[in-house]
Structures are given as C-alpha cells and as structure tokens.
Amino acid sequence: MKKSLLIFFLSFFGLLFSQTEKDLYGKWGGIDAGNYGSFTFFDDGYVKVQLNGLDIDGRNHVIPDGPNKGKVAHVKYTTDFSKKIIKFSLVASYNDFNNKPEESKFLNGLIKFINENEFLLFFDFENENPEDIDPTSPNVIKLHKEKSL
C-alpha cells in the first residue's frame, strides 16, 4: 500500500512540473554579459529575438547585410519536449534570387525550465549537441517570463 501511494504521488507531482510547448509561449527576458535581451516565442512557431543589439522579428525580418541584404526573412523555432531538457532550433527562411524558398537551421540549443517563470537557455554555437546544460557556461542565459501570450 505504501509503495502504491509513493508511486502515485511521484507520478502526480511529476506531471505538475512537466513542461509543454504552451509553457514556452510569451516574452522572456534576461541579462547576458551585462546587456538585456529577450526572446518572444509565439504559438505559431515564430520567434522575436532582441539581444546585444540584434533585433530580429521572426515574422518579418529584413536582412540588414550580406548577399541577401534587403530580403525579407522569417525565423521560426522548433522544439522537442519529449525530455526534461528541451532541444530547440532556430530556422530562417527566405526566397533566393530565383524566388525559390531557402531554409536554414542556423542555431541549436537547449532549454531547461527552472520553474514556470524562468528557464536556462543554452546556445550550441560549437554544434557539440550536449544532453544537459552547464549553468556556468558563457553560452547560457537565464530568462524570466515577462509576458504571457
């Protein structure tokens, strides 16, 4: 009987702290290297990023320089919530010079919720594909929920 109750309570509380994609929707802000930054995750998969002078509106971003300067790009995120540490990718798309759609996954990382109002966001700049987040890594920012969507 005691064993059954223990299993029941562990399962119940495990469900309480499980995160779903809906928990990610909203504006999240934090400090990175002394500068404020924010990520807004929309329910349609688009993301808005404001970080270290970078301002990307994923729904309508005009590419500021490079060979695709002036083109309108879209930036979406993908997530895998099947594990406690959530894998994410940022994917940019735009039409090339022949008006054919181009899509490029340009950044991967991990998300680890601390609670419903904050999480750690790890950027995998070196493409090492880790399974966990080292909170002391310079590639980690702690984000706090500023606004729900």
mmCIF file of C-alpha atoms in Angstrom:
data_model
loop_
_atom_site.group_PDB
_atom_site.id
_atom_site.type_symbol
_atom_site.label_atom_id
_atom_site.label_comp_id
_atom_site.label_asym_id
_atom_site.label_seq_id
_atom_site.Cartn_x
_atom_site.Cartn_y
_atom_site.Cartn_z
ATOM 1 C CA MET A 1 0.000 0.000 0.000
ATOM 2 C CA LYS A 2 2.762 2.461 0.950
ATOM 3 C CA LYS A 3 4.617 1.650 -2.244
ATOM 4 C CA SER A 4 1.477 2.299 -4.322
ATOM 5 C CA LEU A 5 0.924 5.669 -2.632
ATOM 6 C CA LEU A 6 4.546 6.638 -3.202
ATOM 7 C CA ILE A 7 4.306 5.793 -6.903
ATOM 8 C CA PHE A 8 1.024 7.708 -7.176
ATOM 9 C CA PHE A 9 2.456 10.853 -5.556
ATOM 10 C CA LEU A 10 5.665 10.731 -7.589
ATOM 11 C CA SER A 11 3.635 10.421 -10.786
ATOM 12 C CA PHE A 12 1.252 13.199 -9.744
ATOM 13 C CA PHE A 13 3.988 15.667 -8.817
ATOM 14 C CA GLY A 14 5.990 14.712 -11.896
ATOM 15 C CA LEU A 15 3.032 15.789 -14.015
ATOM 16 C CA LEU A 16 2.741 19.080 -12.153
ATOM 17 C CA PHE A 17 6.268 20.082 -13.106
ATOM 18 C CA SER A 18 6.257 18.720 -16.660
ATOM 19 C CA GLN A 19 6.607 21.439 -19.271
ATOM 20 C CA THR A 20 4.745 21.653 -22.555
ATOM 21 C CA GLU A 21 5.279 23.885 -25.551
ATOM 22 C CA LYS A 22 2.473 26.142 -24.289
ATOM 23 C CA ASP A 23 4.655 26.973 -21.272
ATOM 24 C CA LEU A 24 7.203 28.478 -23.649
ATOM 25 C CA TYR A 25 4.795 30.936 -25.311
ATOM 26 C CA GLY A 26 5.394 34.518 -24.247
ATOM 27 C CA LYS A 27 8.120 37.086 -23.801
ATOM 28 C CA TRP A 28 11.150 36.054 -21.762
ATOM 29 C CA GLY A 29 13.901 38.462 -20.722
ATOM 30 C CA GLY A 30 17.270 38.301 -19.030
ATOM 31 C CA ILE A 31 20.757 39.765 -18.774
ATOM 32 C CA ASP A 32 23.589 38.473 -20.976
ATOM 33 C CA ALA A 33 27.089 39.902 -20.461
ATOM 34 C CA GLY A 34 25.552 42.938 -18.751
ATOM 35 C CA ASN A 35 23.062 43.585 -21.556
ATOM 36 C CA TYR A 36 19.317 42.985 -21.509
ATOM 37 C CA GLY A 37 17.964 40.529 -24.044
ATOM 38 C CA SER A 38 14.599 38.971 -24.758
ATOM 39 C CA PHE A 39 13.013 36.141 -26.692
ATOM 40 C CA THR A 40 9.333 36.059 -27.572
ATOM 41 C CA PHE A 41 8.029 32.625 -28.539
ATOM 42 C CA PHE A 42 4.725 32.726 -30.442
ATOM 43 C CA ASP A 43 2.245 29.863 -30.667
ATOM 44 C CA ASP A 44 2.562 29.780 -34.475
ATOM 45 C CA GLY A 45 6.278 28.906 -34.242
ATOM 46 C CA TYR A 46 7.725 32.356 -34.907
ATOM 47 C CA VAL A 47 10.260 33.934 -32.572
ATOM 48 C CA LYS A 48 11.328 37.513 -31.913
ATOM 49 C CA VAL A 49 14.881 37.991 -30.616
ATOM 50 C CA GLN A 50 16.376 41.137 -29.090
ATOM 51 C CA LEU A 51 19.892 40.518 -27.822
ATOM 52 C CA ASN A 52 23.153 42.507 -27.831
ATOM 53 C CA GLY A 53 21.959 44.975 -30.466
ATOM 54 C CA LEU A 54 20.389 42.235 -32.567
ATOM 55 C CA ASP A 55 16.680 42.768 -33.270
ATOM 56 C CA ILE A 56 15.019 40.006 -35.274
ATOM 57 C CA ASP A 57 11.273 39.975 -35.770
ATOM 58 C CA GLY A 58 10.794 36.417 -36.993
ATOM 59 C CA ARG A 59 7.554 37.240 -38.756
ATOM 60 C CA ASN A 60 9.037 39.962 -40.938
ATOM 61 C CA HIS A 61 12.804 40.446 -40.681
ATOM 62 C CA VAL A 62 14.612 42.460 -43.333
ATOM 63 C CA ILE A 63 18.125 41.058 -43.745
ATOM 64 C CA PRO A 64 20.455 44.002 -42.946
ATOM 65 C CA ASP A 65 23.630 42.951 -44.801
ATOM 66 C CA GLY A 66 25.403 40.244 -46.750
ATOM 67 C CA PRO A 67 24.447 38.700 -50.078
ATOM 68 C CA ASN A 68 20.756 38.605 -49.143
ATOM 69 C CA LYS A 69 20.605 42.201 -47.924
ATOM 70 C CA GLY A 70 17.104 43.652 -48.182
ATOM 71 C CA LYS A 71 15.309 40.321 -48.478
ATOM 72 C CA VAL A 72 12.509 39.526 -46.060
ATOM 73 C CA ALA A 73 13.266 36.525 -43.884
ATOM 74 C CA HIS A 74 11.188 34.594 -41.395
ATOM 75 C CA VAL A 75 12.597 32.958 -38.282
ATOM 76 C CA LYS A 76 10.828 30.085 -36.561
ATOM 77 C CA TYR A 77 11.745 27.812 -33.704
ATOM 78 C CA THR A 78 11.313 24.075 -33.349
ATOM 79 C CA THR A 79 11.314 22.260 -30.017
ATOM 80 C CA ASP A 80 11.419 18.705 -28.736
ATOM 81 C CA PHE A 81 9.575 18.458 -25.418
ATOM 82 C CA SER A 82 9.919 14.658 -25.182
ATOM 83 C CA LYS A 83 12.622 15.001 -22.487
ATOM 84 C CA LYS A 84 13.110 17.227 -19.452
ATOM 85 C CA ILE A 85 15.938 19.063 -21.247
ATOM 86 C CA ILE A 86 14.246 20.565 -24.316
ATOM 87 C CA LYS A 87 16.123 20.734 -27.609
ATOM 88 C CA PHE A 88 15.421 23.727 -29.813
ATOM 89 C CA SER A 89 16.488 25.046 -33.194
ATOM 90 C CA LEU A 90 16.109 28.396 -34.892
ATOM 91 C CA VAL A 91 15.286 28.110 -38.589
ATOM 92 C CA ALA A 92 15.428 31.011 -41.060
ATOM 93 C CA SER A 93 13.640 31.018 -44.404
ATOM 94 C CA TYR A 94 13.595 33.462 -47.321
ATOM 95 C CA ASN A 95 13.254 33.443 -51.101
ATOM 96 C CA ASP A 96 16.547 33.276 -53.009
ATOM 97 C CA PHE A 97 17.366 35.309 -56.126
ATOM 98 C CA ASN A 98 15.389 32.843 -58.270
ATOM 99 C CA ASN A 99 12.417 33.310 -55.924
ATOM 100 C CA LYS A 100 12.828 29.760 -54.608
ATOM 101 C CA PRO A 101 12.357 29.221 -50.874
ATOM 102 C CA GLU A 102 15.562 28.675 -48.906
ATOM 103 C CA GLU A 103 15.553 27.330 -45.374
ATOM 104 C CA SER A 104 18.481 27.152 -42.991
ATOM 105 C CA LYS A 105 18.759 25.896 -39.431
ATOM 106 C CA PHE A 106 21.216 28.400 -38.001
ATOM 107 C CA LEU A 107 21.279 27.799 -34.266
ATOM 108 C CA ASN A 108 20.609 24.862 -31.958
ATOM 109 C CA GLY A 109 20.426 24.770 -28.208
ATOM 110 C CA LEU A 110 18.768 23.526 -25.065
ATOM 111 C CA ILE A 111 16.090 24.836 -22.725
ATOM 112 C CA LYS A 112 15.828 23.754 -19.102
ATOM 113 C CA PHE A 113 12.899 25.087 -17.091
ATOM 114 C CA ILE A 114 13.748 26.029 -13.517
ATOM 115 C CA ASN A 115 10.098 26.727 -12.749
ATOM 116 C CA GLU A 116 7.103 28.018 -14.703
ATOM 117 C CA ASN A 117 8.501 31.572 -14.764
ATOM 118 C CA GLU A 118 12.174 31.024 -15.595
ATOM 119 C CA PHE A 119 14.422 28.792 -17.656
ATOM 120 C CA LEU A 120 18.017 28.419 -18.776
ATOM 121 C CA LEU A 121 18.683 28.845 -22.491
ATOM 122 C CA PHE A 122 21.892 27.311 -23.878
ATOM 123 C CA PHE A 123 23.190 28.245 -27.336
ATOM 124 C CA ASP A 124 25.150 25.431 -29.003
ATOM 125 C CA PHE A 125 27.481 27.650 -31.060
ATOM 126 C CA GLU A 126 30.063 24.842 -31.380
ATOM 127 C CA ASN A 127 27.487 22.232 -32.542
ATOM 128 C CA GLU A 128 28.501 19.839 -29.759
ATOM 129 C CA ASN A 129 24.911 18.610 -29.223
ATOM 130 C CA PRO A 130 25.118 18.231 -25.414
ATOM 131 C CA GLU A 131 22.431 16.433 -23.414
ATOM 132 C CA ASP A 132 22.432 18.822 -20.428
ATOM 133 C CA ILE A 133 23.081 22.474 -19.621
ATOM 134 C CA ASP A 134 26.084 23.678 -17.650
ATOM 135 C CA PRO A 135 24.709 26.798 -15.904
ATOM 136 C CA THR A 136 28.238 28.253 -15.668
ATOM 137 C CA SER A 137 28.753 28.164 -19.448
ATOM 138 C CA PRO A 138 29.154 31.573 -21.122
ATOM 139 C CA ASN A 139 26.628 30.303 -23.707
ATOM 140 C CA VAL A 140 23.803 30.192 -21.141
ATOM 141 C CA ILE A 141 21.335 32.942 -20.325
ATOM 142 C CA LYS A 142 18.714 32.746 -17.578
ATOM 143 C CA LEU A 143 15.372 34.089 -18.799
ATOM 144 C CA HIS A 144 12.373 35.230 -16.756
ATOM 145 C CA LYS A 145 8.821 35.336 -18.058
ATOM 146 C CA GLU A 146 7.807 38.953 -18.656
ATOM 147 C CA LYS A 147 4.565 38.470 -20.546
ATOM 148 C CA SER A 148 2.285 35.561 -21.421
ATOM 149 C CA LEU A 149 0.698 35.298 -24.848
#
